[in-house]
Coordinates of C-alpha atoms and ligand atoms in Angstrom, one line a residue:
M170 CA -5.5 23.2 -15.4
E171 CA -6.6 24.9 -18.7
Q172 CA -9.4 23.2 -20.5
G173 CA -8.1 20.8 -23.1
K174 CA -4.4 20.9 -22.0
R175 CA -3.0 17.6 -20.9
E176 CA -2.0 17.2 -17.3
N177 CA 1.7 16.9 -16.6
W178 CA 4.0 15.7 -13.9
G179 CA 5.3 18.6 -11.8
S180 CA 8.9 17.4 -11.5
R181 CA 11.3 14.5 -12.4
F182 CA 11.4 13.3 -8.9
G183 CA 7.6 13.4 -8.8
F184 CA 7.3 11.3 -11.9
I185 CA 9.8 8.7 -10.7
M186 CA 8.1 8.4 -7.4
A187 CA 4.7 8.0 -9.1
A188 CA 6.0 5.5 -11.6
A189 CA 8.0 3.6 -8.9
G190 CA 5.0 4.0 -6.7
S191 CA 2.9 2.2 -9.3
A192 CA 5.4 -0.6 -9.7
V193 CA 6.2 -1.1 -6.1
G194 CA 3.1 -2.6 -4.5
L195 CA 1.4 -5.6 -3.1
G196 CA 3.2 -7.4 -6.0
N197 CA 6.5 -6.9 -4.3
I198 CA 5.7 -7.3 -0.6
W199 CA 2.7 -9.6 -0.6
R200 CA 2.9 -11.6 -3.8
F201 CA 6.7 -11.9 -4.6
P202 CA 7.6 -13.6 -1.3
Y203 CA 4.7 -16.2 -1.5
L204 CA 5.4 -17.0 -5.1
T205 CA 9.1 -17.4 -4.3
G206 CA 8.1 -19.7 -1.4
Q207 CA 5.7 -21.8 -3.6
N208 CA 8.2 -22.0 -6.5
G209 CA 11.2 -23.2 -4.5
G210 CA 13.1 -20.1 -3.7
G211 CA 16.4 -19.2 -5.4
A212 CA 15.7 -20.7 -8.7
F213 CA 12.5 -18.8 -9.1
I214 CA 14.4 -15.6 -8.1
V215 CA 17.0 -16.1 -10.8
I216 CA 14.3 -16.7 -13.5
Y217 CA 12.4 -13.7 -12.2
L218 CA 15.5 -11.5 -12.5
G219 CA 16.1 -12.7 -16.0
C220 CA 12.5 -11.8 -17.0
I221 CA 13.0 -8.3 -15.4
L222 CA 16.3 -7.7 -17.2
F223 CA 15.6 -9.1 -20.6
I224 CA 11.9 -8.4 -20.9
G225 CA 10.6 -6.0 -18.3
L226 CA 13.1 -3.2 -18.7
S227 CA 12.7 -3.1 -22.5
I228 CA 8.9 -3.2 -22.3
M229 CA 8.8 -0.4 -19.7
L230 CA 10.9 1.7 -22.0
A231 CA 8.6 0.9 -24.9
E232 CA 5.6 1.8 -22.9
F233 CA 7.1 5.2 -21.9
A234 CA 8.0 5.9 -25.5
V235 CA 4.5 5.0 -26.9
G236 CA 2.8 7.1 -24.2
R237 CA 4.9 10.2 -24.6
R238 CA 4.9 10.0 -28.3
S239 CA 1.2 9.8 -28.6
G240 CA 0.4 11.9 -25.6
L241 CA -2.5 9.6 -24.9
A242 CA -3.4 6.8 -22.5
A243 CA -3.3 3.2 -23.7
V244 CA -6.5 2.9 -25.9
G245 CA -5.9 6.3 -27.5
A246 CA -2.2 5.6 -28.1
Y247 CA -3.0 2.4 -30.0
K248 CA -6.1 3.8 -31.7
S249 CA -4.2 6.9 -33.0
F250 CA -2.2 4.4 -35.0
S251 CA -5.1 2.2 -36.3
D252 CA -8.5 1.1 -35.2
R253 CA -7.4 -2.5 -35.5
W254 CA -5.1 -2.0 -32.5
T255 CA -7.7 -0.5 -30.2
F256 CA -8.3 -3.9 -28.6
A257 CA -4.8 -4.0 -27.2
G258 CA -5.5 -0.9 -25.3
V259 CA -9.0 -2.1 -24.3
M260 CA -7.4 -5.3 -22.9
G261 CA -5.4 -3.0 -20.7
V262 CA -8.5 -1.2 -19.4
L263 CA -10.1 -4.6 -18.7
S264 CA -7.0 -5.8 -16.9
A265 CA -7.1 -2.7 -14.7
F266 CA -10.7 -3.6 -13.8
F267 CA -9.8 -7.2 -13.0
I268 CA -6.8 -6.3 -10.9
M269 CA -8.8 -3.7 -9.1
G270 CA -11.3 -6.5 -8.5
F271 CA -9.1 -8.0 -5.9
Y272 CA -6.3 -5.5 -5.2
P273 CA -8.3 -3.3 -2.9
V274 CA -9.4 -6.3 -0.9
V275 CA -5.8 -7.0 0.0
G276 CA -5.2 -3.3 0.5
G277 CA -8.0 -3.4 3.0
W278 CA -6.5 -6.3 4.8
S279 CA -3.2 -4.4 5.2
M280 CA -5.2 -1.5 6.8
A281 CA -7.0 -3.9 9.1
Y282 CA -3.7 -5.4 10.2
I283 CA -2.3 -2.0 11.2
V284 CA -5.2 -1.9 13.7
K285 CA -5.0 -5.6 14.6
S286 CA -1.3 -5.2 15.5
F287 CA -2.4 -3.1 18.5
T288 CA -5.5 -5.1 19.4
G289 CA -4.1 -8.4 20.7
L290 CA -3.2 -10.2 17.4
L291 CA 0.4 -10.7 18.6
S292 CA -0.4 -11.9 22.1
V293 CA -1.4 -15.4 21.0
P294 CA 1.2 -16.3 18.3
E295 CA -0.2 -19.8 17.8
A296 CA -3.5 -18.3 16.7
I297 CA -2.1 -15.9 14.1
G298 CA -2.8 -18.2 11.2
D299 CA -6.3 -18.9 12.3
V300 CA -7.0 -15.2 12.9
F301 CA -6.0 -14.5 9.3
G302 CA -8.2 -17.3 7.9
G303 CA -11.1 -16.2 10.0
F304 CA -10.7 -12.5 9.1
I305 CA -10.6 -12.9 5.3
G306 CA -13.5 -15.3 5.3
N307 CA -15.7 -12.9 7.4
P308 CA -18.6 -11.5 5.3
V309 CA -18.5 -8.0 6.8
Q310 CA -15.2 -6.8 8.2
P311 CA -12.9 -7.1 5.1
L312 CA -15.6 -5.4 3.0
I313 CA -15.6 -2.4 5.3
W314 CA -11.8 -2.1 5.1
M315 CA -11.9 -2.6 1.3
A316 CA -14.5 0.3 1.0
I317 CA -12.3 2.6 3.2
Y318 CA -9.3 1.7 1.0
L319 CA -11.2 2.4 -2.2
V320 CA -12.4 5.8 -0.9
I321 CA -8.8 6.9 -0.2
N322 CA -7.9 5.9 -3.8
V323 CA -10.8 7.9 -5.1
L324 CA -9.8 11.0 -3.1
I325 CA -6.3 10.9 -4.5
V326 CA -7.1 10.2 -8.1
A327 CA -9.9 12.8 -8.2
R328 CA -7.3 15.4 -7.4
G329 CA -5.5 14.7 -10.6
V330 CA -2.0 13.8 -11.8
S331 CA 0.3 16.2 -10.2
G332 CA -1.8 17.4 -7.2
G333 CA -2.9 13.9 -6.2
I334 CA -1.0 10.9 -7.6
E335 CA 2.4 12.7 -7.7
A336 CA 2.1 14.4 -4.3
A337 CA 1.2 11.0 -2.7
G338 CA 4.1 9.2 -4.3
K339 CA 6.6 11.8 -3.2
I340 CA 5.9 11.3 0.5
L341 CA 4.8 7.7 0.6
M342 CA 7.6 6.0 -1.5
P343 CA 10.6 7.2 0.5
S344 CA 8.7 6.3 3.8
L345 CA 8.2 2.8 2.4
F346 CA 11.9 2.3 1.8
V347 CA 12.8 3.3 5.3
L348 CA 10.2 1.1 6.9
L349 CA 11.0 -1.9 4.9
I350 CA 14.7 -1.6 5.6
L351 CA 14.0 -1.5 9.4
V352 CA 11.9 -4.7 9.1
A353 CA 14.6 -6.5 7.0
I354 CA 17.3 -5.6 9.6
K355 CA 15.1 -7.0 12.4
G356 CA 14.5 -10.2 10.4
L357 CA 18.2 -10.8 9.8
T358 CA 19.1 -10.4 13.4
I359 CA 16.9 -13.3 14.6
P360 CA 19.1 -16.3 15.4
G361 CA 18.8 -19.1 12.8
S362 CA 17.9 -16.7 10.0
S363 CA 20.7 -17.9 7.7
A364 CA 18.6 -20.9 6.4
G365 CA 16.2 -18.3 4.9
L366 CA 19.0 -16.5 3.1
A367 CA 20.2 -19.8 1.7
F368 CA 16.6 -20.6 0.5
L369 CA 16.5 -17.2 -1.2
F370 CA 19.9 -17.1 -2.8
K371 CA 21.0 -20.7 -3.4
P372 CA 19.0 -21.9 -6.4
D373 CA 17.6 -25.4 -6.4
W374 CA 16.8 -26.2 -10.1
S375 CA 15.1 -29.5 -9.4
L376 CA 11.8 -27.7 -8.7
V377 CA 11.7 -25.7 -11.9
T378 CA 8.9 -26.5 -14.5
G379 CA 7.1 -24.6 -17.3
Q380 CA 4.8 -23.2 -14.6
T381 CA 7.8 -21.6 -12.8
F382 CA 8.6 -19.6 -16.0
L383 CA 5.0 -18.5 -16.5
A384 CA 4.8 -17.5 -12.8
A385 CA 8.0 -15.5 -13.0
L386 CA 7.1 -13.8 -16.3
G387 CA 3.6 -12.9 -15.0
Q388 CA 5.0 -11.7 -11.8
A389 CA 7.6 -9.5 -13.6
F390 CA 4.8 -7.9 -15.6
F391 CA 2.5 -7.5 -12.6
S392 CA 5.3 -6.1 -10.4
L393 CA 6.5 -3.6 -13.0
S394 CA 2.9 -2.5 -13.9
L395 CA 3.5 -3.6 -17.5
G396 CA 1.4 -5.1 -20.2
M397 CA -1.8 -3.1 -19.6
G398 CA -0.9 0.4 -20.6
C399 CA -0.3 1.8 -17.1
M400 CA 3.2 3.0 -18.0
I401 CA 1.9 4.2 -21.4
T402 CA -0.6 6.4 -19.4
Y403 CA 2.1 7.6 -17.0
G404 CA 4.5 8.3 -20.0
S405 CA 1.8 10.3 -21.6
Y406 CA 2.0 12.9 -18.8
L407 CA 5.8 13.2 -19.2
N408 CA 7.4 16.2 -20.6
K409 CA 9.7 16.1 -23.6
Q410 CA 12.9 16.8 -21.7
E411 CA 12.8 13.7 -19.6
K412 CA 15.3 10.9 -20.5
L413 CA 13.3 7.8 -20.9
P414 CA 16.0 5.1 -20.6
S415 CA 17.4 6.4 -17.3
N416 CA 13.9 6.8 -15.9
A417 CA 13.0 3.3 -16.9
L418 CA 16.2 1.9 -15.3
I419 CA 15.6 3.7 -12.0
V420 CA 12.0 2.5 -11.8
V421 CA 12.9 -1.1 -12.6
S422 CA 15.8 -1.0 -10.1
M423 CA 13.7 0.4 -7.3
D424 CA 11.0 -2.2 -7.9
T425 CA 13.4 -5.1 -7.9
T426 CA 15.2 -3.8 -4.8
V427 CA 11.9 -3.7 -2.9
A428 CA 10.9 -7.2 -3.9
L429 CA 14.3 -8.6 -2.8
L430 CA 14.1 -6.5 0.4
A431 CA 10.7 -8.0 1.1
G432 CA 12.2 -11.5 0.6
V433 CA 15.0 -10.7 3.0
A434 CA 12.5 -9.2 5.5
M435 CA 10.5 -12.4 5.5
F436 CA 12.3 -15.6 4.7
P437 CA 15.2 -15.5 7.3
A438 CA 12.6 -15.0 10.0
L439 CA 10.3 -17.6 8.6
F440 CA 13.0 -20.2 8.6
A441 CA 14.2 -19.1 12.0
F442 CA 10.7 -19.9 13.4
G443 CA 10.5 -23.2 11.5
M444 CA 7.5 -22.2 9.4
E445 CA 6.4 -23.4 5.9
P446 CA 7.8 -21.3 3.0
A447 CA 5.0 -22.4 0.6
A448 CA 2.2 -21.0 2.8
G449 CA 0.7 -19.1 -0.1
P450 CA -1.2 -15.7 -0.2
G451 CA -1.4 -15.6 3.6
L452 CA 2.3 -15.5 4.0
V453 CA 2.9 -11.9 4.9
F454 CA -0.1 -11.7 7.1
V455 CA 0.9 -14.7 9.1
V456 CA 4.8 -14.5 9.1
I457 CA 5.2 -10.8 9.9
P458 CA 3.0 -10.8 13.0
Q459 CA 4.8 -14.0 14.2
I460 CA 8.1 -12.2 13.9
F461 CA 6.9 -9.3 15.9
A462 CA 5.1 -11.4 18.4
Q463 CA 8.6 -12.5 19.6
M464 CA 9.7 -9.0 20.3
G465 CA 7.7 -8.3 23.4
G466 CA 6.4 -4.8 24.2
I467 CA 7.5 -3.0 21.0
G468 CA 6.3 -5.9 18.8
P469 CA 2.9 -4.3 18.0
L470 CA 4.5 -1.1 17.0
F471 CA 6.9 -2.7 14.6
S472 CA 4.1 -4.9 13.2
A473 CA 2.0 -1.8 12.7
V474 CA 4.9 0.0 11.0
F475 CA 5.2 -2.9 8.5
F476 CA 1.6 -2.9 7.6
V477 CA 1.6 0.8 7.2
A478 CA 4.4 0.2 4.6
L479 CA 2.4 -2.5 2.9
F480 CA -0.6 -0.2 2.8
I481 CA 1.5 2.7 1.3
A482 CA 2.9 0.4 -1.3
A483 CA -0.5 -0.8 -2.3
L484 CA -2.0 2.6 -2.4
T485 CA 0.5 4.2 -4.8
S486 CA -0.1 1.2 -7.1
S487 CA -3.9 1.0 -7.0
V488 CA -4.1 4.8 -7.8
S489 CA -2.3 4.0 -11.0
L490 CA -4.7 1.2 -11.8
L491 CA -7.6 3.5 -11.3
E492 CA -5.9 6.1 -13.4
V493 CA -5.6 3.7 -16.3
V494 CA -9.4 3.6 -16.6
V495 CA -10.0 7.2 -15.7
A496 CA -7.5 8.4 -18.4
Y497 CA -9.3 6.2 -20.9
L498 CA -12.6 7.7 -20.1
M499 CA -11.2 11.3 -20.2
D500 CA -9.2 10.8 -23.4
Q501 CA -11.7 8.7 -25.4
K502 CA -15.1 9.4 -23.9
K503 CA -14.4 13.1 -23.0
M504 CA -15.5 12.6 -19.5
Q505 CA -14.5 15.0 -16.7
R506 CA -12.0 13.6 -14.2
K507 CA -14.3 13.5 -11.1
P508 CA -17.3 11.6 -12.6
A509 CA -14.9 9.3 -14.3
V510 CA -13.2 8.4 -11.0
Y511 CA -16.5 8.0 -9.1
G512 CA -18.1 5.8 -11.8
T513 CA -15.1 3.6 -12.2
A514 CA -14.7 3.1 -8.5
V515 CA -18.3 1.9 -8.1
V516 CA -17.8 -0.8 -10.6
M517 CA -14.5 -1.8 -9.0
A518 CA -16.2 -1.9 -5.6
V519 CA -18.8 -4.4 -6.9
L520 CA -16.0 -6.7 -8.2
C521 CA -14.2 -6.5 -4.9
V522 CA -17.3 -7.5 -3.0
L523 CA -17.4 -10.6 -5.1
A524 CA -13.7 -11.3 -4.7
S525 CA -13.8 -10.8 -0.9
L526 CA -16.9 -13.0 -0.4
S527 CA -15.4 -15.7 -2.6
L528 CA -12.9 -16.3 0.3
G529 CA -15.7 -17.0 2.7
V530 CA -19.5 -17.3 2.4
M531 CA -19.3 -17.6 -1.4
S532 CA -16.5 -20.0 -1.6
G533 CA -18.8 -22.6 -3.2
V534 CA -19.5 -20.3 -6.2
T535 CA -16.9 -21.0 -8.8
V536 CA -16.4 -20.3 -12.5
F537 CA -13.9 -22.5 -14.3
G538 CA -13.1 -24.1 -11.0
V539 CA -12.0 -20.9 -9.2
G540 CA -13.7 -18.2 -7.0
A541 CA -13.9 -14.6 -8.1
F542 CA -10.7 -13.6 -6.2
D543 CA -8.6 -16.2 -8.1
F544 CA -10.5 -15.6 -11.3
F545 CA -9.4 -12.0 -11.5
D546 CA -5.9 -12.7 -10.3
I547 CA -5.1 -15.7 -12.5
L548 CA -6.7 -14.2 -15.6
T549 CA -4.6 -11.0 -15.4
D550 CA -1.4 -12.4 -14.1
K551 CA -1.2 -15.6 -16.2
I552 CA -2.6 -14.3 -19.5
F553 CA -3.6 -10.7 -19.9
L554 CA -0.4 -8.9 -18.8
A555 CA 2.0 -11.2 -20.7
I556 CA -0.1 -11.2 -23.9
G557 CA -0.6 -7.4 -23.4
G558 CA 3.2 -7.0 -23.2
M559 CA 3.7 -9.2 -26.3
L560 CA 1.2 -7.1 -28.3
L561 CA 2.9 -3.9 -27.2
A562 CA 6.3 -5.3 -28.3
I563 CA 4.9 -6.3 -31.7
F564 CA 3.2 -3.0 -32.1
T565 CA 6.3 -1.1 -31.2
G566 CA 8.7 -3.2 -33.2
W567 CA 6.7 -3.9 -36.3
F568 CA 4.2 -1.0 -36.7
M569 CA 5.9 2.1 -35.3
K570 CA 8.6 3.8 -37.3
K571 CA 12.1 3.0 -36.2
E572 CA 13.2 6.7 -36.6
D573 CA 10.2 7.8 -34.5
L574 CA 11.3 5.5 -31.7
K575 CA 14.9 6.6 -31.9
D576 CA 13.7 10.2 -31.8
E577 CA 11.6 9.5 -28.7
L578 CA 14.3 7.6 -26.8
T579 CA 17.0 10.2 -27.6
N580 CA 14.8 13.2 -27.2
G581 CA 15.3 14.2 -30.8
G582 CA 19.0 13.3 -30.8
V583 CA 19.8 15.4 -27.8
V584 CA 20.6 12.6 -25.4
Q585 CA 22.7 9.4 -26.0
F586 CA 21.1 6.0 -26.0
G587 CA 23.9 3.7 -27.0
L588 CA 21.8 0.5 -26.5
F589 CA 19.1 1.6 -29.0
E590 CA 19.8 -1.2 -31.5
V591 CA 19.9 -3.9 -28.7
W592 CA 16.7 -2.6 -27.3
Y593 CA 15.1 -2.6 -30.8
A594 CA 16.1 -6.1 -31.5
L595 CA 14.8 -7.3 -28.2
I596 CA 11.4 -5.6 -28.7
K597 CA 11.0 -6.6 -32.3
Y598 CA 12.2 -10.2 -32.3
I599 CA 13.3 -11.7 -29.0
I600 CA 10.7 -10.6 -26.6
P601 CA 7.6 -11.6 -28.7
I602 CA 9.1 -15.0 -29.3
L603 CA 10.2 -15.5 -25.6
I604 CA 6.7 -14.5 -24.3
G605 CA 5.1 -16.7 -26.9
I606 CA 7.1 -19.7 -25.8
V607 CA 6.6 -19.1 -22.0
A608 CA 2.9 -18.5 -22.5
F609 CA 2.4 -21.6 -24.6
V610 CA 4.3 -23.9 -22.3
G611 CA 2.7 -22.4 -19.2
I612 CA -0.8 -22.3 -20.5
T613 CA -0.7 -25.8 -21.8
S614 CA 0.5 -27.2 -18.5
I615 CA -1.5 -25.2 -16.1
A616 CA -4.3 -26.7 -13.9
Q617 CA -6.9 -24.0 -14.8
K618 CA -7.2 -24.8 -18.5
G619 CA -10.8 -23.7 -18.9
L620 CA -10.0 -20.3 -17.5
M621 CA -7.0 -19.9 -19.8
I622 CA -9.1 -20.8 -22.9
F623 CA -11.7 -18.4 -21.7
G624 CA -9.1 -15.6 -21.4
L625 CA -7.7 -16.3 -24.8
L626 CA -11.2 -16.3 -26.3
L627 CA -11.9 -13.0 -24.6
I628 CA -8.9 -11.5 -26.3
V629 CA -10.1 -12.7 -29.7
V630 CA -13.6 -11.3 -29.1
L631 CA -12.1 -8.0 -28.1
A632 CA -9.9 -8.0 -31.2
I633 CA -13.0 -8.4 -33.4
F634 CA -15.5 -6.2 -31.6
S635 CA -13.7 -3.4 -29.8
K636 CA -12.7 -1.2 -32.7
K637 CA -15.2 1.5 -31.8
L638 CA -14.4 1.7 -28.0
Ligands
PFF116 N1 2.8 -3.1 -9.8 C1 1.8 -3.3 -8.8 C2 2.3 -4.2 -7.8 O1 3.4 -4.7 -7.9 O2 1.6 -4.4 -6.8 C3 0.5 -3.8 -9.4 C4 0.1 -3.2 -10.7 C5 -0.1 -1.8 -10.7 C6 -0.1 -3.9 -11.8 C7 -0.4 -1.2 -11.9 C8 -0.4 -3.3 -13.0 C9 -0.6 -2.0 -13.1 F1 -0.9 -1.4 -14.2

C-alpha cells in the first residue's frame, strides 16, 4: 500500500464476505438462540424480524453511506462534520472495547469445544452441563483459549484490510454456511423435533413485555454489527462503484438466515431431548454436544464441525471489532497499523481476563450488581448500540445534506434507488422515535437500573469531554 492512500476491499465478493462475516457471529449462533429461548420463542422472533426490517436494514445503509462519503472510520466521519459529533464515534470505539471485553472469551470457549468434542465430552451426556459450568469457571483454561483466540485475531488484522480481513472472510464464511446447514439437517431428523419448530415459529404473545422489545432491538444491532461505527469503517474502504442498497440487503439477509438456521439447528433437537429452552448463555455449549452424543461413533466429528463453524463465525466478527479501534488510531492518531493492533489487543486481553474470571473465582466482585462479563455485555447490548444507532440516524437525517445522501446511495445518479424517500423518512423520523420509545420502556423496566444510569451518564460525559479525541 502506498503511504497515505486508504486501503480498499479487493473485490465485491470480498467486501460482502467481510461485512457479512462481521455481522454473522456469536450473536447469531450463540446469543440469538438463547435469547429466543429466554423470551418465549416465536413472538421474540417476529419482533426481532421487525427490528431487522424496519430499523437494521436502514441503519446499515446509512452506515455504509456515511463511511464511504467521508472515507473515514467512525470518529473521523462524525468529526469531519463537526467536533460536537465526535462523541458519537468515540462511543463506538468504546463499544468495540467493551464487546471485545467478553467476545474473545466466548470465542475461546468455541475453540476449546472443538478439542473437547474429541476428548470424551460426549461419552457421558448427563455430565455435559456440569462440564460447561466447570470449564467456564476454571481460572486458567478459558484464559489460555482466550489468549490463543486473540492472537489469531491480531495476526489477521495486522495483515490489513484486503490481505487479512477480506481473505479470511472469503474462505471462512462459505464454510460456515455449509457446516451450519449440515447441523440443521441433523437436528431436524431427530424424532420429536417438531415441538421445537412450533416453539420457534408459532408466536405466543403472552410472554411479551417491554424487555422483549429492548432485547430484540439490542440483538438486531448486535447481530448486524450496527450502532458502533463498524459498518461505517467497512464502508470507508468501499470503492465508489459499489451499490450500497443491494450490498446492505445481501448482508442483512445473510445475517438473518444464519440466525434462523442456528435456531433450526438447535431447538428441534432441544425439544426432542426434553431440555429447557430458557437455559441461557450455556445453551449452545450444552445442547449441541447432547445432540451429537446421541449419534454414536461419528458424534464427536459432527460436534467438532459445529464448533469449528462457531469459531469461524466468531473470528470474522471479532476482527471487525478490533478493526474499529485500529482504524480510529490510524485515521485520527496517525498510528501505523501494526502497533495499533498490538496495543489495542493488549487492552482487550486485560478486559477479557476480568470477564472470564467473573464467571468463576471473581464471581463475588460485582459493579452495579453484575460481574465484568455481564457488565460489558449488558452495557453495549442494552444501551450503547441502540443509542449509537439512534445518534447515527439523527446525524444522517438531520445534519447531512439530503442531496449528498442521494448522491451516495445512487452512486451520483448512476444507479436506481427507488426507495430513497422511504429510507430517508425512516432514518429522519421513524427510527429515532422508535428507538427512543423502546429504549425508554426497556431501560425503565430493566432489573439493572444502576448500570443503565451509569451507561447514560457515560454517554453524557463523552458528549461533553470527547471533542478533542
Ligand atoms: N455482529 C457480531 C455478532 O453477531 O456476533 C458482533 C459484532 C461485531 C457487534 C461487530 C458489533 C460489531 F461492530
